[in-house]
Coordinates of C-alpha atoms in Angstrom, one line a residue:
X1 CA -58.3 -83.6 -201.1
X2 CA -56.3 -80.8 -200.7
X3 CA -56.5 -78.5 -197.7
X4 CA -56.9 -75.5 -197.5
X5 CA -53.6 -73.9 -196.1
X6 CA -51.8 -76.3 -199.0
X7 CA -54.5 -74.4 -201.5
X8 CA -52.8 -71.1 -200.3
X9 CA -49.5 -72.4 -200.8
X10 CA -50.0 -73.5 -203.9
X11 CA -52.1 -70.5 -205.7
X12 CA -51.4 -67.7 -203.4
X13 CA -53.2 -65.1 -205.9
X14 CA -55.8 -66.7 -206.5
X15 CA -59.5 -66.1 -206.9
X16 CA -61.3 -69.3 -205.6
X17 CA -63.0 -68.8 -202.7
X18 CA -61.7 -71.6 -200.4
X19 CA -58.3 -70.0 -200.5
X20 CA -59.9 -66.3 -200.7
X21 CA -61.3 -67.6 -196.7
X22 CA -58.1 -68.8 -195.7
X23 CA -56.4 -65.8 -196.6
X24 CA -58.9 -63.8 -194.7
X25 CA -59.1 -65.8 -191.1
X26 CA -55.7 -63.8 -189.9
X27 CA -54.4 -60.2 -191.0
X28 CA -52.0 -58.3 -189.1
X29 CA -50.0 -55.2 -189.4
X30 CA -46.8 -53.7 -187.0
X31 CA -46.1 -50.4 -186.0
X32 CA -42.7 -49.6 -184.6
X33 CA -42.3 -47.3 -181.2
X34 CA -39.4 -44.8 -181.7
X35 CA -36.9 -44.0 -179.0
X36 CA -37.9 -42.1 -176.0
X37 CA -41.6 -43.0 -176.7
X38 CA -44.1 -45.3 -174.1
X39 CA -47.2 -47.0 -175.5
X40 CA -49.5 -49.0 -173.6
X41 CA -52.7 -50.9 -174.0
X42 CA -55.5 -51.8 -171.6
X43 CA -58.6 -52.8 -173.2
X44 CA -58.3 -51.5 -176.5
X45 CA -57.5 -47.3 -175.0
X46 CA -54.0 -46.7 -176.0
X47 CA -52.1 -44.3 -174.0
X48 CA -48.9 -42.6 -175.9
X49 CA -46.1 -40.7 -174.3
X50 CA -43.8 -38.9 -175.4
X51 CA -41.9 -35.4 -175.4
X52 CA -44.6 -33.3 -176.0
X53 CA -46.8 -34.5 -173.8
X54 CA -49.4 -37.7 -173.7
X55 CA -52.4 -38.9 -175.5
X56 CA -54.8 -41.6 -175.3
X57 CA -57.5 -43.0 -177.7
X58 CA -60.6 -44.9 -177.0
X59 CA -60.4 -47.6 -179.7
X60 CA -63.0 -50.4 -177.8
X61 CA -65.5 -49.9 -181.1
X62 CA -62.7 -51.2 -183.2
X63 CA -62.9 -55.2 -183.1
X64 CA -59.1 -56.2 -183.6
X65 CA -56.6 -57.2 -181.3
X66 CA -53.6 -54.7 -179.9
X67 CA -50.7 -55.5 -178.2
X68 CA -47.3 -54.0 -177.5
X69 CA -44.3 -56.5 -178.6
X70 CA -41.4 -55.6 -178.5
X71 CA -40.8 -52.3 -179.3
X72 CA -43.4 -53.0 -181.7
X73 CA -47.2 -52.5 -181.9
X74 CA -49.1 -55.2 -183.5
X75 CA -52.9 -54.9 -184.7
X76 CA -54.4 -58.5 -185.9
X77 CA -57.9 -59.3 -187.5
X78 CA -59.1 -62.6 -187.2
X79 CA -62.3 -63.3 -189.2
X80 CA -62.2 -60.4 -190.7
X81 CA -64.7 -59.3 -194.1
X82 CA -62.6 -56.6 -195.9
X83 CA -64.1 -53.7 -194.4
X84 CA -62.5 -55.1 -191.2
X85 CA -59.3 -55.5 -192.6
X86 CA -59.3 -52.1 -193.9
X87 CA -59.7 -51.2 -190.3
X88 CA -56.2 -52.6 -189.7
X89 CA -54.6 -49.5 -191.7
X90 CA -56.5 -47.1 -190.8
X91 CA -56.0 -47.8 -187.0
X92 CA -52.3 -47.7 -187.7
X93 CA -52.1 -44.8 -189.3
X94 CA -53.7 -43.2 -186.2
X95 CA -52.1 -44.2 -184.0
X96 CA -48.5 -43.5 -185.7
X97 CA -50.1 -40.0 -185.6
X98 CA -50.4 -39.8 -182.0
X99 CA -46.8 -40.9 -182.4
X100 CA -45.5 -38.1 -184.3
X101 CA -48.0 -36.0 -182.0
X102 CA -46.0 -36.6 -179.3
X103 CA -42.6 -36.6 -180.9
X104 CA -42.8 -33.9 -183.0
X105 CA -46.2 -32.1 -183.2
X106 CA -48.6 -30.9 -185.7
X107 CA -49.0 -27.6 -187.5
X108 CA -51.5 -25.9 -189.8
X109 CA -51.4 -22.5 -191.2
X110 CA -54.1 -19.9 -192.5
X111 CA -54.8 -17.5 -194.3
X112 CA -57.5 -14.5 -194.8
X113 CA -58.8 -13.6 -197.9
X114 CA -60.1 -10.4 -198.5
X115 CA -61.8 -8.3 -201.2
X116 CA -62.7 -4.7 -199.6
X117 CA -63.3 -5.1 -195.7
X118 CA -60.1 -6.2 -194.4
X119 CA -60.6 -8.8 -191.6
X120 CA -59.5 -8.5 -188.6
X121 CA -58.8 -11.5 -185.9
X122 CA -58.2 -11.2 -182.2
X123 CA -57.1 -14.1 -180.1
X124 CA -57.6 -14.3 -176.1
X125 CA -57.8 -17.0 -173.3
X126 CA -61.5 -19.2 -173.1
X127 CA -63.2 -19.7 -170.0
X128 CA -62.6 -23.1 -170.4
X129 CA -58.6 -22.5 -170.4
X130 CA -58.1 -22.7 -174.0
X131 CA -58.0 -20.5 -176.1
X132 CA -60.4 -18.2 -178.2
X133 CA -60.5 -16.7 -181.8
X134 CA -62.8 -13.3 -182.5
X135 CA -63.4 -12.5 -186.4
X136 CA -64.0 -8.9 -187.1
X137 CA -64.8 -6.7 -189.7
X138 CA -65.9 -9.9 -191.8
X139 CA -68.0 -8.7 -194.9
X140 CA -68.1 -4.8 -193.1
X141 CA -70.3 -6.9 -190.6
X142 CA -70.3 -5.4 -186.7
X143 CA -71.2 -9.2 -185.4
X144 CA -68.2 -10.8 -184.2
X145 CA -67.8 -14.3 -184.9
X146 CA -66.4 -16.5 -182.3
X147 CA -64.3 -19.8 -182.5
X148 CA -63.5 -21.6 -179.3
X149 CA -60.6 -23.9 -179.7
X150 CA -60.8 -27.4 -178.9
X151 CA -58.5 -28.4 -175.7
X152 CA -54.8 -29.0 -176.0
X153 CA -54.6 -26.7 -179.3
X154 CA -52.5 -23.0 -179.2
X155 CA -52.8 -20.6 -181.7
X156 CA -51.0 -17.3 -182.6
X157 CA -50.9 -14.6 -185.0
X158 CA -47.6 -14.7 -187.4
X159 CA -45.3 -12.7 -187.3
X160 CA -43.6 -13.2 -190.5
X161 CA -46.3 -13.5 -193.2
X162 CA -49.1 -10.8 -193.2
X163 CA -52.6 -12.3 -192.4
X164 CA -51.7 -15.6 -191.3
X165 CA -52.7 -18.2 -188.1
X166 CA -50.6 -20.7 -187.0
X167 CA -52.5 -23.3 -185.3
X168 CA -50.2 -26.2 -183.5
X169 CA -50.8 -29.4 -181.4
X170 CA -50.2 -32.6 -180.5
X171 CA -53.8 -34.1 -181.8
X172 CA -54.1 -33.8 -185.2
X173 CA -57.5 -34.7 -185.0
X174 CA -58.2 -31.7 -182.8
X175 CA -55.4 -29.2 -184.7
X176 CA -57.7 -29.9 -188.0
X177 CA -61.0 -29.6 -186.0
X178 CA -59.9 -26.5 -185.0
X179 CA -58.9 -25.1 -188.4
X180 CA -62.5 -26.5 -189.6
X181 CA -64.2 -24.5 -186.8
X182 CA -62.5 -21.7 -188.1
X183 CA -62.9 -21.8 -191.6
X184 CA -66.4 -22.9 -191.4
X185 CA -67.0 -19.5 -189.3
X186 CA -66.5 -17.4 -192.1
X187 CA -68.4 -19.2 -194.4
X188 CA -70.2 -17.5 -196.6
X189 CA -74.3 -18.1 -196.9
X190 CA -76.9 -17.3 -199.8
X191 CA -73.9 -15.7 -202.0
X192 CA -72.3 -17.1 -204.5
X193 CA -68.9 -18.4 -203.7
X194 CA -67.1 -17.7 -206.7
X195 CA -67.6 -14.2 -206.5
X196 CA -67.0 -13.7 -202.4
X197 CA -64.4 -15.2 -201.4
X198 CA -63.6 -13.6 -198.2
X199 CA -62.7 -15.8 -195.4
X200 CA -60.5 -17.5 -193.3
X201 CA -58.7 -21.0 -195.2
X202 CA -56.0 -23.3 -194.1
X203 CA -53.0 -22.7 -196.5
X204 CA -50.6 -25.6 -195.2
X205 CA -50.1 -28.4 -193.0
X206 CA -47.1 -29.9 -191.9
X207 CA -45.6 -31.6 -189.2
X208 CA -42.9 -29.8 -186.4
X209 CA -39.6 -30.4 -186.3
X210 CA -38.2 -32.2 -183.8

């Protein structure tokens, strides 16, 4: 009898389910590290560096294996049911974001939308040591609404484009967090959202240039 490797060999696409196991006991993707930029590994927290600074990520609730190689990052499944596999991308692709984090750097923009009351948005230093947006004049209203940034994210009024934030970071996890909080602010309750409109909402992402 056949076994099961020679199966794979033989009928790589296909659907029977001895060969369906053997394809699944070992996936793997790679990542390549750019010049000028240090990963390392310890127990599944990888720690980037880079020019713009450093991040680390706590990945020990991810089952797969990660290793530096060579100028190269490898992630492997053994064992895997395809909801593990599909860990294997997603894993990747943040982790090549911390990358470009470091490298290059993230940036979102918004805008305010406005009917009558036009809004009006103040930005100053948090306790904490970031930083700290104030919403004014939303609706006509005299409560100011306050967004406190999350750590590691700066934020400034443009000075090109009329009503517009710039929010930029490293962590695009916490730049889009950030953008959420904001937007989410002005949210507007028990009205009907195709009529009012007014608000805060993120009009572009990209990433820096190097």
């Amino acid at each position: 009898m056949a076994s099961k490797m020679s199966l794979l060999l033989l009928f790589p696409y296909t659907n029977n389910p001895v060969c369906r196991l053997a394809l699944d006991i070992y996936k793997d993707e790679e990542l390549e590290i750019p010049e000028g930029v240090t990963v390392s590994v310890k127990s599944r927290i990888v720690h980037v560096k880079g020019p713009r600074g450093e991040l680390t990520k706590n990945l020990r609730h991810v089952d797969m294996e990660i290793r530096v190689d060579n100028k190269k990052l490898r992630f492997v499944v053994w064992h895997g049911k395809r909801k593990h596999v599909a860990t294997l991308r997603t894993v990747r692709s943040l982790i090549n974001n911390m990358i470009t984090g470091v490298t290059k750097g993230f940036e979102y923009k918004m805008r305010y939308v406005y009917a009558h009351f036009p809004i009006n948005v103040h930005i100053s230093d948090s306790k904490n040591g970031g930083k700290e947006v104030e919403i004014r004049n939303f609706l006509g209203e005299k409560v100011i609404r306050k967004v406190t940034l999350l750590d590691g994210v700066d934020i400034r009024i443009s000075t090109a484009i009329k009503d517009e934030l710039v929010i930029t970071g490293n962590d695009l996890e916490k730049v889009s967090q950030s953008a959420a909080d904001i937007q989410q602010s002005t949210s507007v309750k028990n009205k009907d959202i195709r009529k009012f409109l007014d608000g805060i909402y993120v009009s572009e992402r990209s990433v820096l240039e190097a």
